[in-house]
Tab-separated table of C-alpha atoms and ligand atoms in Angstrom:
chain	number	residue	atom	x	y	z
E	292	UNK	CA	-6.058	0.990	41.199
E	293	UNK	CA	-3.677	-0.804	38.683
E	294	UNK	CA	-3.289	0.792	35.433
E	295	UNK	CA	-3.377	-1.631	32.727
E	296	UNK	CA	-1.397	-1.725	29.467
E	297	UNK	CA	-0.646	-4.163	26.999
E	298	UNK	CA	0.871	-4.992	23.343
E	299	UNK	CA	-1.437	-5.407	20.235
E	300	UNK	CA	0.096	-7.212	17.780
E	301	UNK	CA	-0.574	-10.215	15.312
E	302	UNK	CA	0.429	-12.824	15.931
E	303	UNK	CA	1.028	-12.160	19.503
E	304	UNK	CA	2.337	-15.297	21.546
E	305	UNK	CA	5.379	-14.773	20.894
E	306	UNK	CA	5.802	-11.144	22.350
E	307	UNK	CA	8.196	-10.322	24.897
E	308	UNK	CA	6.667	-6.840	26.102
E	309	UNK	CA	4.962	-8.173	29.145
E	310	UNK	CA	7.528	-9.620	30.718
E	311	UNK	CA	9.838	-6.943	30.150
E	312	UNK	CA	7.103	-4.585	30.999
E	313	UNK	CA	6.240	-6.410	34.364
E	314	UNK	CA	9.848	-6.733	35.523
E	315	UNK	CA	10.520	-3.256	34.822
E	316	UNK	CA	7.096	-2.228	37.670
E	317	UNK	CA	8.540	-4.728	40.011
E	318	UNK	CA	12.004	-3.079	40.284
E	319	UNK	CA	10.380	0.648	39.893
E	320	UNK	CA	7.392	-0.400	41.880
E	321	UNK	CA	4.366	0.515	39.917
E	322	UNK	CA	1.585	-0.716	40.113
E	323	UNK	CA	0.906	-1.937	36.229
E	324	UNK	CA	-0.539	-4.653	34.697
E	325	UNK	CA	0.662	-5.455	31.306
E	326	UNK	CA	-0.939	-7.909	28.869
E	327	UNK	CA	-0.877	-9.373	25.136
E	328	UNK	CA	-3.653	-8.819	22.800
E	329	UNK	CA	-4.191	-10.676	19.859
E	330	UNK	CA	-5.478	-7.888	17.237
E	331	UNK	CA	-7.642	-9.523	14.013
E	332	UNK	CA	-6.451	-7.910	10.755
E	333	UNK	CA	-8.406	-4.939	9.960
E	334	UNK	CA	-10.132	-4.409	13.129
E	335	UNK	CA	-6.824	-2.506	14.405
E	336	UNK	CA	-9.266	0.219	15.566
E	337	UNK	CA	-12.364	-1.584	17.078
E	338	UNK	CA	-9.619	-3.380	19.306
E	339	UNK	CA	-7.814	-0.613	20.539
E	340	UNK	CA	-11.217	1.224	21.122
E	341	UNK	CA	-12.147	-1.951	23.648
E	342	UNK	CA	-9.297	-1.329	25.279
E	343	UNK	CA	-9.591	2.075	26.181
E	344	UNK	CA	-13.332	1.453	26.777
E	345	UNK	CA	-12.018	-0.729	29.958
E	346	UNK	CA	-9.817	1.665	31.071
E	347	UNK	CA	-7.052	1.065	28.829
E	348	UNK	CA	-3.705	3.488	29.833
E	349	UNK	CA	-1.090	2.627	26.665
E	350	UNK	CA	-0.632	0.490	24.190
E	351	UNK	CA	3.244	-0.999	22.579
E	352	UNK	CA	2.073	-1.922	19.091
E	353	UNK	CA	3.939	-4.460	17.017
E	354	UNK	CA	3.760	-6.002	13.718
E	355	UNK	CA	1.686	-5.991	11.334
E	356	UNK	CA	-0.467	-3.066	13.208
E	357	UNK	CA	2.353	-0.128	13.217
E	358	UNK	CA	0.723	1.947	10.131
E	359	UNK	CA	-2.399	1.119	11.689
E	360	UNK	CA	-1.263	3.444	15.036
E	361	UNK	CA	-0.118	5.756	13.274
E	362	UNK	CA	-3.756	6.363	11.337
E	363	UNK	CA	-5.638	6.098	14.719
E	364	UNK	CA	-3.046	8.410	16.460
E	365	UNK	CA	-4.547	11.893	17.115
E	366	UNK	CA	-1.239	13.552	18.662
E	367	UNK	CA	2.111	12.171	16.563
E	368	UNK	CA	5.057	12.679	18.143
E	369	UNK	CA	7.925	13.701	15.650
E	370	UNK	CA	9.833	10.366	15.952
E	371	UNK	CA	6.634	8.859	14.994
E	372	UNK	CA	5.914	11.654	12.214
E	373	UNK	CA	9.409	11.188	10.587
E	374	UNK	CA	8.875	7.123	10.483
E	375	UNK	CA	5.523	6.900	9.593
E	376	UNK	CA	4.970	4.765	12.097
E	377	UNK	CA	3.503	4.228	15.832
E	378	UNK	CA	4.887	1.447	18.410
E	379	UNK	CA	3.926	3.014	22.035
E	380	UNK	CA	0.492	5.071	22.237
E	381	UNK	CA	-0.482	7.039	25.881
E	382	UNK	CA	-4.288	7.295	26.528
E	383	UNK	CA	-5.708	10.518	27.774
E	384	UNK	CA	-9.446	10.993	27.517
E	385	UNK	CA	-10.078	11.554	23.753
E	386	UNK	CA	-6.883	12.231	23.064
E	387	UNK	CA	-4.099	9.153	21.745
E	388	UNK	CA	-0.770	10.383	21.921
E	389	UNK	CA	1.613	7.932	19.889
E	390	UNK	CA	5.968	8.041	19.816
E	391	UNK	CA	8.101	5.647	18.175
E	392	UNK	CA	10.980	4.556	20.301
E	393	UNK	CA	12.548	2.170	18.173
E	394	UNK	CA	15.050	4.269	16.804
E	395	UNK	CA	16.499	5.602	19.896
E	396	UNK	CA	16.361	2.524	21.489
E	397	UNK	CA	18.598	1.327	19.013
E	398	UNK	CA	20.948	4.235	19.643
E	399	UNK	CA	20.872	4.083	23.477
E	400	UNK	CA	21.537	0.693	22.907
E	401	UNK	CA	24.607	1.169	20.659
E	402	UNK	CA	25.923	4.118	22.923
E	403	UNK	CA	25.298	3.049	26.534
E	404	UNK	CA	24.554	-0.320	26.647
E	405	UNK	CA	27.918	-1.779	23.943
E	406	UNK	CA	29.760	1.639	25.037
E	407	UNK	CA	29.948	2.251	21.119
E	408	UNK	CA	29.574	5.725	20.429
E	409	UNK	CA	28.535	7.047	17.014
E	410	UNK	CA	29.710	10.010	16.309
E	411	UNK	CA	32.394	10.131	14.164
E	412	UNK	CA	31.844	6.533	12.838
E	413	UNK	CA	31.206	5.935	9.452
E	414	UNK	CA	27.448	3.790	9.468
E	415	UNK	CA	26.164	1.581	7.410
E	416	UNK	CA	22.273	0.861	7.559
E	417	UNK	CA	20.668	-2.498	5.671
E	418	UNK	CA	17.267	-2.160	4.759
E	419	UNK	CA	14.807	0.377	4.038
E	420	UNK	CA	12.076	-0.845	5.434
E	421	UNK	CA	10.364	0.468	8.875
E	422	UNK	CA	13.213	-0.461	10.970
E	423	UNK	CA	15.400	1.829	9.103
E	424	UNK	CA	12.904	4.841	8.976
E	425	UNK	CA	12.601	4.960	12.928
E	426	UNK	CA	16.760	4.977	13.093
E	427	UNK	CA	17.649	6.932	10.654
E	428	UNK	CA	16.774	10.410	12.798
E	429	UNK	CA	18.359	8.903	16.167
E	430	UNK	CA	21.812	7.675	14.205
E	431	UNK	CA	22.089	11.200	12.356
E	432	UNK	CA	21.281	12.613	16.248
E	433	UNK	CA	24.493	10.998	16.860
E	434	UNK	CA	26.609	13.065	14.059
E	435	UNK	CA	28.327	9.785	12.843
E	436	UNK	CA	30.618	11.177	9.892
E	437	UNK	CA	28.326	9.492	7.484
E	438	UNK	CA	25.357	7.355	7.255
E	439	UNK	CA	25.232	5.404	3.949
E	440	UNK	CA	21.378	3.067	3.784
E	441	UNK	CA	21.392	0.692	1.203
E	442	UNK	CA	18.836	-1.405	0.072
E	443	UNK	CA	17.812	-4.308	-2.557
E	444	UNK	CA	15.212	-2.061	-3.695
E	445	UNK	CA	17.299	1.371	-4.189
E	446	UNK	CA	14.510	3.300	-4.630
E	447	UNK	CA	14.092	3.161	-1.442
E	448	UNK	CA	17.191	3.602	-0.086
E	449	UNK	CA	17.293	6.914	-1.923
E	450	UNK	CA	13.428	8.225	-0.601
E	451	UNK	CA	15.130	6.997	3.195
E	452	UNK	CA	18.512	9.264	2.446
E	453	UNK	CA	16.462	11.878	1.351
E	454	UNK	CA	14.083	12.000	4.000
E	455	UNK	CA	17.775	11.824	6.507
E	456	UNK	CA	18.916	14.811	4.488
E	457	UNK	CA	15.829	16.979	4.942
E	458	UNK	CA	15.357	16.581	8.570
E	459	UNK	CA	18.774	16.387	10.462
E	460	UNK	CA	20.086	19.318	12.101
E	461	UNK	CA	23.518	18.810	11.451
E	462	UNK	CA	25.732	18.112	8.477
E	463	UNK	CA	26.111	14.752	7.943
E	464	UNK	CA	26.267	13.330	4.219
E	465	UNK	CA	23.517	10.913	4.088
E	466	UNK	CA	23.515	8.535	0.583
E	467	UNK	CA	21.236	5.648	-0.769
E	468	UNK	CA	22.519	2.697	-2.549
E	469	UNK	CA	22.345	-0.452	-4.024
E	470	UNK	CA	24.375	-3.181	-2.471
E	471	UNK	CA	27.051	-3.566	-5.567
E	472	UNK	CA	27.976	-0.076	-5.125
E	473	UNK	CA	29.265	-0.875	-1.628
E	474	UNK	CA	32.793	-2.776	-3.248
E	475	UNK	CA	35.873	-0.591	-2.004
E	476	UNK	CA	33.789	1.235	0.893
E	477	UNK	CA	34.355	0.285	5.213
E	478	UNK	CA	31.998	0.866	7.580
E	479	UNK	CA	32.329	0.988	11.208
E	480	UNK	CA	29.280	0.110	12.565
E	481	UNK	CA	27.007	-1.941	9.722
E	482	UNK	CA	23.556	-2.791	11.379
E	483	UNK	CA	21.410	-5.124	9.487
E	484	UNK	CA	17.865	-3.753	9.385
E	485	UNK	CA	16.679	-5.886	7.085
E	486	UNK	CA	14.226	-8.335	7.498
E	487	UNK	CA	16.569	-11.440	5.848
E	488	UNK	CA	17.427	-13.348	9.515
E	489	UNK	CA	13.768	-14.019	9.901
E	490	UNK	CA	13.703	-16.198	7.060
E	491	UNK	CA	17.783	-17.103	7.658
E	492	UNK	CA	19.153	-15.487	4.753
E	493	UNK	CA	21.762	-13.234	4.127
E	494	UNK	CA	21.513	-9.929	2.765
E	495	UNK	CA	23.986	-9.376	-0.289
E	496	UNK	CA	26.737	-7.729	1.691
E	497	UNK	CA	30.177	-7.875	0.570
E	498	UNK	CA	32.319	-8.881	3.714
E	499	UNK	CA	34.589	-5.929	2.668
E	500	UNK	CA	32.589	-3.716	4.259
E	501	UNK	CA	33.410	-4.274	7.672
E	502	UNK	CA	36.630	-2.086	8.357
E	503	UNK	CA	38.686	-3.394	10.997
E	504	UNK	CA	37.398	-2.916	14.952
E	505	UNK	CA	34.039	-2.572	13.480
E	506	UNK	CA	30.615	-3.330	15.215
E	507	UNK	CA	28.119	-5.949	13.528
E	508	UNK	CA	24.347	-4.908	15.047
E	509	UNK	CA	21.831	-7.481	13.969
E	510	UNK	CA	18.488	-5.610	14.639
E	511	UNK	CA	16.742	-9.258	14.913
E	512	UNK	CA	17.111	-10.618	18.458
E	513	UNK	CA	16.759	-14.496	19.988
E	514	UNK	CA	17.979	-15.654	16.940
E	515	UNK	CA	21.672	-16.251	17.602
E	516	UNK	CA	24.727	-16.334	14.904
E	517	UNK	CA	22.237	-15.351	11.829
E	518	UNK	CA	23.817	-15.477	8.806
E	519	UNK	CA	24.414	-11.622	8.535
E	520	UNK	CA	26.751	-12.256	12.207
E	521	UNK	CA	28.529	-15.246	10.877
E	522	UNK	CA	29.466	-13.170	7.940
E	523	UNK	CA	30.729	-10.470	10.078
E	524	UNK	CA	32.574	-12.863	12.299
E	525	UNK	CA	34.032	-15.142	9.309
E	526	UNK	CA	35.308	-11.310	8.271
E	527	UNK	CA	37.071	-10.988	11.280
E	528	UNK	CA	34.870	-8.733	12.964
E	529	UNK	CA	34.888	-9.464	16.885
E	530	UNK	CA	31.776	-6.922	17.975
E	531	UNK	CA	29.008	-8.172	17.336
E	532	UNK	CA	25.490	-7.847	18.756
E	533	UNK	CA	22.035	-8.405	17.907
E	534	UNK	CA	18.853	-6.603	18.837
E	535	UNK	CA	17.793	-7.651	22.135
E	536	UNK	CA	19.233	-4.481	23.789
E	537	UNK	CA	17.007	-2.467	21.150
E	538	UNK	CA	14.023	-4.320	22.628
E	539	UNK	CA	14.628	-3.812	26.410
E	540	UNK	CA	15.831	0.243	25.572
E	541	UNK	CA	12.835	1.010	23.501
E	542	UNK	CA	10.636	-0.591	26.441
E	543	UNK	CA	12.039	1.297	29.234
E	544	UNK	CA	11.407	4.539	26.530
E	545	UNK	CA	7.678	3.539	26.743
E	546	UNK	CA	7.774	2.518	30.295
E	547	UNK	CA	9.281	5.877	31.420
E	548	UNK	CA	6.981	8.101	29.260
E	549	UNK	CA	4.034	6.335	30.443
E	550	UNK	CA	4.717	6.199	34.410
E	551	UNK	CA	7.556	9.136	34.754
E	552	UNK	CA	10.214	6.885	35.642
E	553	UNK	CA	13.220	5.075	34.054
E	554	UNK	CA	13.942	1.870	34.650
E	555	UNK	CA	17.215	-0.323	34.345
E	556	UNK	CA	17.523	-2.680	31.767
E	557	UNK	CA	20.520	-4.597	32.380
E	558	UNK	CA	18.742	-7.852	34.327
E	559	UNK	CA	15.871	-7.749	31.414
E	560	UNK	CA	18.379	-7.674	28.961
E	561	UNK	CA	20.211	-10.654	30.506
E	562	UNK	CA	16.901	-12.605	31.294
E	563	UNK	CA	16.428	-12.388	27.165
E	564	UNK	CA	19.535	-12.398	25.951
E	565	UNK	CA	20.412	-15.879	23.809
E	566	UNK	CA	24.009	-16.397	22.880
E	567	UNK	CA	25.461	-15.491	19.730
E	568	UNK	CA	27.157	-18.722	18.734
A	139	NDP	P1	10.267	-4.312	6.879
A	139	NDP	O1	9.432	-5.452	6.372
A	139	NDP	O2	9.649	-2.981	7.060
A	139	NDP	O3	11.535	-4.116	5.897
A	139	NDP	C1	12.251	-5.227	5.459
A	139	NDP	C2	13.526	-4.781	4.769
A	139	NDP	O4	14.363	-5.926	4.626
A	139	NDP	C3	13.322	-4.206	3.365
A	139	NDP	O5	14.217	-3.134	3.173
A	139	NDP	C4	13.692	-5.390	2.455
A	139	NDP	O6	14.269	-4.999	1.222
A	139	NDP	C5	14.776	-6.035	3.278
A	139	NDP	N1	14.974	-7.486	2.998
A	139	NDP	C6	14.146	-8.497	3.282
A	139	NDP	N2	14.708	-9.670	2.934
A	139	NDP	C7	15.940	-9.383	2.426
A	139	NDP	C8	16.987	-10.160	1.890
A	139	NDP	N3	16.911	-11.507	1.820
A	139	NDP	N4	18.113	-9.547	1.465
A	139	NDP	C9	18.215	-8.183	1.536
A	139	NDP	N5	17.228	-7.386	2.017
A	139	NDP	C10	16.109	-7.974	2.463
A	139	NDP	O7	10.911	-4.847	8.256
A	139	NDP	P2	11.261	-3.983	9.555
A	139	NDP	O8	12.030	-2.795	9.126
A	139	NDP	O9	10.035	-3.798	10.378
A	139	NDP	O10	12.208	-4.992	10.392
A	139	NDP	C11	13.542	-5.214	9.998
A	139	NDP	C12	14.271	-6.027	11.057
A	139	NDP	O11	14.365	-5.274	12.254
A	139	NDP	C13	13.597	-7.354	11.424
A	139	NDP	O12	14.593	-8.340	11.602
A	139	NDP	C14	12.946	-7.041	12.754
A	139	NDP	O13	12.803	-8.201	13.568
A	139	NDP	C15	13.957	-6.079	13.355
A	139	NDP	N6	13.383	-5.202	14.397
A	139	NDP	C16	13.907	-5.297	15.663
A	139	NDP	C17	13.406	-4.518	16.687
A	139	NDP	C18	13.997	-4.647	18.054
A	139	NDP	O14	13.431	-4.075	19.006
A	139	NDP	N7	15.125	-5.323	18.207
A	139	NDP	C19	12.304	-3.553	16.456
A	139	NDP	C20	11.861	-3.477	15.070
A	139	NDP	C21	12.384	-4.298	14.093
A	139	NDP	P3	13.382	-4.629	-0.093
A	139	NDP	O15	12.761	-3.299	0.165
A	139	NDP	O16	14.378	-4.584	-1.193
A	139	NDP	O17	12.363	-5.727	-0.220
């Protein structure tokens, strides 16, 4: 019988899951079927439920419904513990086991995928927002030499660093700032988590900040040269990237804990990828 599964988001059109999902069980061959559902705000729960009720197997859950997941969840995994927050949930009888592959997504990603490895690497992370709470455990997985997360809203930025500080094995000096207390600092790899290329703005990053050979990771994807690239690029930085690779490797994450098997993302990530000019 084919196992269904499906994203629950809202809005929903504009979701890429099922095709990545579907191309993924045509090269593994499984035997999935892999939908969109439109959830109404604040009937997160009653939705899900139906699902399951039909036979539901897992769930991807996107925007706005991510806090939601993590409040139904009955079994958190610690990526989802540590960022408060559910995207993939696994259906087993009563139970609803729930993970949160965005972060290492990202990393794989970064590693693998651009060959770019971490450790070592001084990082710089934009944004404090949800984004930024699922990567901050994956990047400081990597033992970059320091992770620096700064933020409009340093308060923030500071709860994030702490959070980095109390739950990473290793040693890495993890800070919060404001953006004006990034004048006379480089970064090697700056990734903009911040939610400012939705709307086509730029975060207030000094171009400074990009030492040389560094990598520009726009966690946005689809959206070309945003503003946060061009800045990059007008610095003279020639790596850049944007989050599409994020999207395919956190999918694959989902798709392999669901059906026990990994698949490759390179023709997904080409189907999806749109030029960075
Ligand atoms: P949140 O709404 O949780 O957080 C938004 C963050 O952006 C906040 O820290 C906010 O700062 C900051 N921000 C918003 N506008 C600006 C601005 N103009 N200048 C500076 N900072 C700004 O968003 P998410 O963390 O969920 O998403 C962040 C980004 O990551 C989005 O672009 C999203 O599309 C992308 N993403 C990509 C994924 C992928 O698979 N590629 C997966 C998940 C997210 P403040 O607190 O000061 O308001």
């Amino acid at each position: 019988m084919t196992d269904r599964y499906a994203v629950i988001g809202n809005p929903i059109e504009q979701s890429k899951s099922p095709l990545i999902h579907m191309a993924f069980a045509r090269v593994t061959g499984q035997d999935i079927d892999y939908g969109k559902v439109l959830g109404p705000l604040g009937e997160f729960a009653k939705t899900v439920d139906a699902f399951r009720a039909a036979g539901g197997k897992g769930m991807n859950v996107t925007a706005p419904f991510k806090l939601d997941a993590f409040a139904y969840a009955t079994d958190l995994a610690p990526s989802a513990q540590i960022a408060g927050a559910v995207n993939a949930m696994k259906f087993e009888g009563e139970r609803v086991h729930a993970e949160n592959f965005d972060g290492v997504g990202l990393v794989r990603d970064v590693v693998h995928n651009l060959g770019c490895p971490l450790r070592g690497q001084r990082v710089l992370l934009l944004g404090a927002g949800g984004a930024t709470r699922g990567a901050l455990l994956p990047i400081l997985a990597e033992q970059p030499a320091e992770l620096v997360i700064v933020n409009r809203n340093v308060t923030k930025a500071e709860a994030l660093a702490a959070l980095g500080r109390q739950h990473q094995s290793g040693q890495v000096p993890v800070q919060g700032l404001g953006y004006e207390q990034l004048q006379g600092r480089q970064f090697d790899v700056v990734f903009n988590a911040t939610s400012a290329s939705l709307t086509a703005e730029l975060p207030p990053l000094p171009a400074s900040a990009f030492a040389p050979g560094a990598l520009a990771y726009e966690l946005a994807y689809g959206k070309g040269l945003t503003p946060f690239l061009k800045l990059a690029q007008q610095a003279g930085v020639t790596r850049l990237a944007d989050g599409v690779g994020m999207l395919a490797e956190q999918a694959a994450e989902a798709f392999a804990w669901w059906r026990g098997v990994r698949p490759d993302t390179h023709a997904v990530i080409a189907q999806l990828t749109v030029p960075l000019v």
